Coordinates of C-alpha atoms in Angstrom, one line a residue:
X206 CA -63.3 -30.2 18.3
X207 CA -64.4 -26.8 17.2
X208 CA -66.5 -24.7 19.7
X209 CA -69.5 -22.8 18.6
X210 CA -68.5 -19.2 17.9
X211 CA -64.9 -20.0 17.1
X212 CA -63.4 -18.9 13.7
X213 CA -63.3 -22.0 11.5
X214 CA -62.0 -22.6 8.0
X215 CA -64.4 -23.2 5.1
X216 CA -63.8 -27.0 5.2
X217 CA -64.9 -27.2 8.8
X218 CA -67.9 -25.1 8.3
X219 CA -68.9 -27.2 5.3
X220 CA -68.5 -30.4 7.3
X221 CA -70.6 -29.0 10.1
X222 CA -73.3 -27.9 7.7
X223 CA -73.5 -31.4 6.1
X224 CA -74.1 -32.9 9.5
X225 CA -76.8 -30.4 10.2
X226 CA -78.5 -31.5 7.0
X227 CA -78.7 -35.0 8.4
X228 CA -75.9 -36.4 6.3
X229 CA -74.0 -39.2 8.0
X230 CA -72.4 -40.9 4.9
X231 CA -70.8 -39.8 1.7
X232 CA -69.0 -41.5 -1.2
X233 CA -66.1 -40.3 -3.2
X234 CA -62.4 -40.3 -4.1
X235 CA -60.2 -38.1 -1.9
X236 CA -58.6 -35.2 -3.8
X237 CA -56.3 -32.3 -2.9
X238 CA -58.9 -29.8 -4.0
X239 CA -61.1 -30.4 -1.0
X240 CA -58.7 -31.5 1.7
X241 CA -60.1 -29.0 4.2
X242 CA -63.5 -30.6 4.0
X243 CA -62.0 -34.1 4.6
X244 CA -60.1 -32.7 7.6
X245 CA -63.3 -31.1 8.9
X246 CA -65.1 -34.4 8.9
X247 CA -62.5 -35.7 11.4
X248 CA -64.5 -33.8 14.0
X249 CA -67.5 -36.0 13.2
X250 CA -66.6 -39.6 14.0
X251 CA -70.1 -40.7 13.2
X252 CA -69.7 -39.5 9.6
X253 CA -68.7 -42.2 7.2
X254 CA -66.7 -41.3 4.1
X255 CA -66.7 -44.3 1.9
X256 CA -63.5 -44.2 -0.2
X257 CA -64.1 -45.5 -3.8
X258 CA -61.6 -46.5 -6.5
X259 CA -63.2 -44.3 -9.1
X260 CA -65.7 -41.4 -9.1
X261 CA -68.1 -43.1 -11.5
X262 CA -68.5 -45.9 -9.0
X263 CA -68.9 -43.4 -6.1
X264 CA -71.7 -41.6 -8.0
X265 CA -73.5 -44.9 -8.6
X266 CA -73.1 -45.9 -5.0
X267 CA -74.6 -42.5 -3.8
X268 CA -77.5 -42.9 -6.3
X269 CA -78.2 -46.4 -5.0
X270 CA -77.9 -45.1 -1.4
X271 CA -80.5 -42.5 -2.1
X272 CA -82.9 -45.0 -3.7
X273 CA -82.6 -47.3 -0.7
X274 CA -82.8 -44.7 2.1
X275 CA -84.9 -41.9 0.6
X276 CA -82.2 -39.5 1.7
X277 CA -80.0 -37.5 -0.7
X278 CA -76.9 -39.4 -1.8
X279 CA -73.7 -37.3 -1.3
X280 CA -70.7 -37.6 -3.6
X281 CA -67.3 -35.8 -3.1
X282 CA -64.9 -35.6 -6.0
X283 CA -62.0 -33.6 -7.1
X284 CA -62.0 -31.2 -10.0
X285 CA -61.6 -31.9 -13.7
X286 CA -61.3 -35.7 -14.2
X287 CA -63.0 -36.5 -10.9
X288 CA -66.1 -34.4 -11.9
X289 CA -66.0 -35.9 -15.4
X290 CA -66.0 -39.5 -14.1
X291 CA -69.0 -38.7 -11.8
X292 CA -71.0 -37.4 -14.8
X293 CA -72.6 -40.8 -15.7
X294 CA -73.9 -41.3 -12.2
X295 CA -75.4 -37.8 -12.2
X296 CA -77.1 -38.4 -15.5
X297 CA -78.6 -41.6 -14.0
X298 CA -79.9 -39.7 -11.0
X299 CA -81.4 -37.0 -13.2
X300 CA -83.2 -39.6 -15.4
X301 CA -84.5 -41.5 -12.3
X302 CA -85.4 -38.4 -10.2
X303 CA -83.0 -39.5 -7.5
X304 CA -81.9 -36.8 -5.0
X305 CA -78.1 -36.4 -5.0
X306 CA -75.6 -33.7 -4.0
X307 CA -72.3 -33.6 -5.8
X308 CA -69.6 -31.7 -4.0
X309 CA -66.7 -31.0 -6.4
X310 CA -63.4 -29.3 -5.9
X311 CA -62.7 -26.2 -7.9
X312 CA -59.8 -23.9 -8.6
X313 CA -59.4 -20.9 -6.3
X314 CA -61.5 -17.9 -7.1
X315 CA -58.4 -15.9 -8.1
X316 CA -57.7 -18.5 -10.9
X317 CA -61.2 -18.8 -12.5
X318 CA -61.2 -18.5 -16.3
X319 CA -57.4 -18.6 -16.4
X320 CA -57.1 -22.2 -17.6
X321 CA -55.8 -23.2 -14.2
X322 CA -55.0 -26.8 -13.5
X323 CA -58.0 -29.1 -14.3
X324 CA -60.4 -26.1 -14.3
X325 CA -63.9 -26.8 -15.8
X326 CA -67.0 -24.6 -15.9
X327 CA -69.3 -26.8 -14.0
X328 CA -72.4 -24.8 -14.8
X329 CA -71.9 -25.6 -18.5
X330 CA -70.7 -29.1 -17.9
X331 CA -73.7 -30.3 -15.8
X332 CA -76.4 -28.1 -17.3
X333 CA -78.1 -31.1 -18.9
X334 CA -78.0 -33.5 -16.0
X335 CA -78.5 -31.4 -12.8
X336 CA -81.4 -29.5 -11.3
X337 CA -79.1 -26.7 -10.1
X338 CA -75.4 -26.0 -10.2
X339 CA -73.8 -23.5 -7.7
X340 CA -70.4 -22.4 -6.6
X341 CA -69.6 -21.1 -3.1
X342 CA -68.3 -17.6 -3.4
X343 CA -67.8 -16.6 0.2
X344 CA -67.0 -18.6 3.4
X345 CA -69.8 -16.9 5.3
X346 CA -72.3 -18.2 2.7
X347 CA -71.4 -21.9 2.9
X348 CA -74.3 -22.8 5.2
X349 CA -76.7 -21.0 2.8
X350 CA -75.4 -22.8 -0.3
X351 CA -75.5 -26.2 1.4
X352 CA -79.0 -25.7 2.6
X353 CA -80.2 -24.6 -0.8
X354 CA -78.5 -27.5 -2.5
X355 CA -80.3 -30.0 -0.3
X356 CA -83.6 -28.1 -0.7
X357 CA -83.5 -28.2 -4.5
X358 CA -82.4 -31.9 -4.6
X359 CA -85.5 -32.9 -2.6
X360 CA -88.2 -30.4 -3.7
X361 CA -90.7 -31.1 -6.4
X362 CA -89.3 -33.6 -8.8
X363 CA -86.2 -34.9 -7.0
X364 CA -82.9 -34.9 -8.7
X365 CA -79.1 -34.2 -8.5
X366 CA -77.5 -30.9 -7.8
X367 CA -73.9 -29.8 -8.0
X368 CA -72.0 -27.5 -5.6
X369 CA -68.5 -26.4 -6.6
X370 CA -66.0 -25.7 -3.8
X371 CA -63.3 -23.1 -4.7
X372 CA -60.1 -24.3 -3.0
X373 CA -59.3 -20.9 -1.4
X374 CA -62.8 -20.6 0.1
X375 CA -62.3 -23.9 1.9
X376 CA -59.1 -22.6 3.5
X377 CA -60.5 -19.2 4.4
X378 CA -61.5 -18.5 8.1
X379 CA -64.9 -17.3 9.1
X380 CA -67.9 -17.7 11.3
X381 CA -70.6 -20.2 10.9
X382 CA -74.1 -19.0 10.0
X383 CA -76.2 -22.1 10.8
X384 CA -79.5 -22.4 8.9
X385 CA -82.3 -24.9 9.5
X386 CA -82.2 -28.2 7.6
X387 CA -83.8 -28.3 4.2
X388 CA -87.4 -29.4 4.2
X389 CA -89.1 -31.4 1.5
X390 CA -91.6 -29.4 -0.6
X391 CA -93.9 -31.4 -2.9
X392 CA -96.7 -30.1 -5.1
X393 CA -100.2 -30.5 -3.6
X394 CA -103.1 -32.4 -5.1
X395 CA -105.4 -30.6 -7.5
X396 CA -108.7 -31.9 -6.2
X397 CA -110.7 -30.6 -9.3
X398 CA -108.4 -32.5 -11.7
X399 CA -108.4 -35.5 -9.4
X400 CA -112.2 -35.6 -9.3
X401 CA -112.4 -35.3 -13.1
X402 CA -109.9 -38.1 -13.5
X403 CA -111.7 -40.3 -11.0
X404 CA -115.0 -39.8 -12.9
X405 CA -113.4 -40.8 -16.2
X406 CA -111.7 -43.7 -14.6
X407 CA -114.9 -45.0 -13.0
X408 CA -116.7 -44.9 -16.4
X409 CA -113.9 -46.6 -18.3
X410 CA -114.6 -50.0 -19.8
X411 CA -111.1 -51.2 -19.4
X412 CA -109.4 -49.1 -16.7
X413 CA -105.6 -49.2 -16.4
X414 CA -103.4 -47.7 -13.7
X415 CA -99.7 -47.0 -14.3
X416 CA -98.0 -46.4 -11.0
X417 CA -94.5 -44.8 -10.9
X418 CA -92.1 -43.5 -8.3
X419 CA -94.3 -40.7 -7.1
X420 CA -92.5 -37.9 -8.8

């Protein structure tokens, strides 16, 4: 068990950061690109990592989990084919305004844009089905990136976000920089527009209300 103030590797810091965000379950297919994260989760026996047969199923399970609990669904997949398989679940979450966080392995920072094994530009890949796509660039910023991911996933119109995890960053040692858990920010009610709509509604001959998911 790591002690506060100790030097930890990126995987341990990431695991601790997820727990601070209130995450106690994640879905995915284990992959070598994020092994330090899986090792870090060993220090949190209350955390459930549900191993799935395929990343598409993992993404669907996380999307359903988010719908049922109201908490962001977390998916962990390896780079390349793993991320590609999770795409359909991400698209579903985007269309349904479901909060999700996809953590996906990435090649080391020293191998970016060198056509390394299974390398994909995730910003381009998920640009049409994610609210935000980020990549951790330094071990001392892991807490910041995780907090931002959970904030964006839940703020305003909810939806999925993607956070890439360069393999070398997960193995690097550093200090934790804990940040407060992300809080939900929703737009306030425009009372002027509401009063105008209420007036129109009260004068309607055949009023009709279409109620959705609140997003």
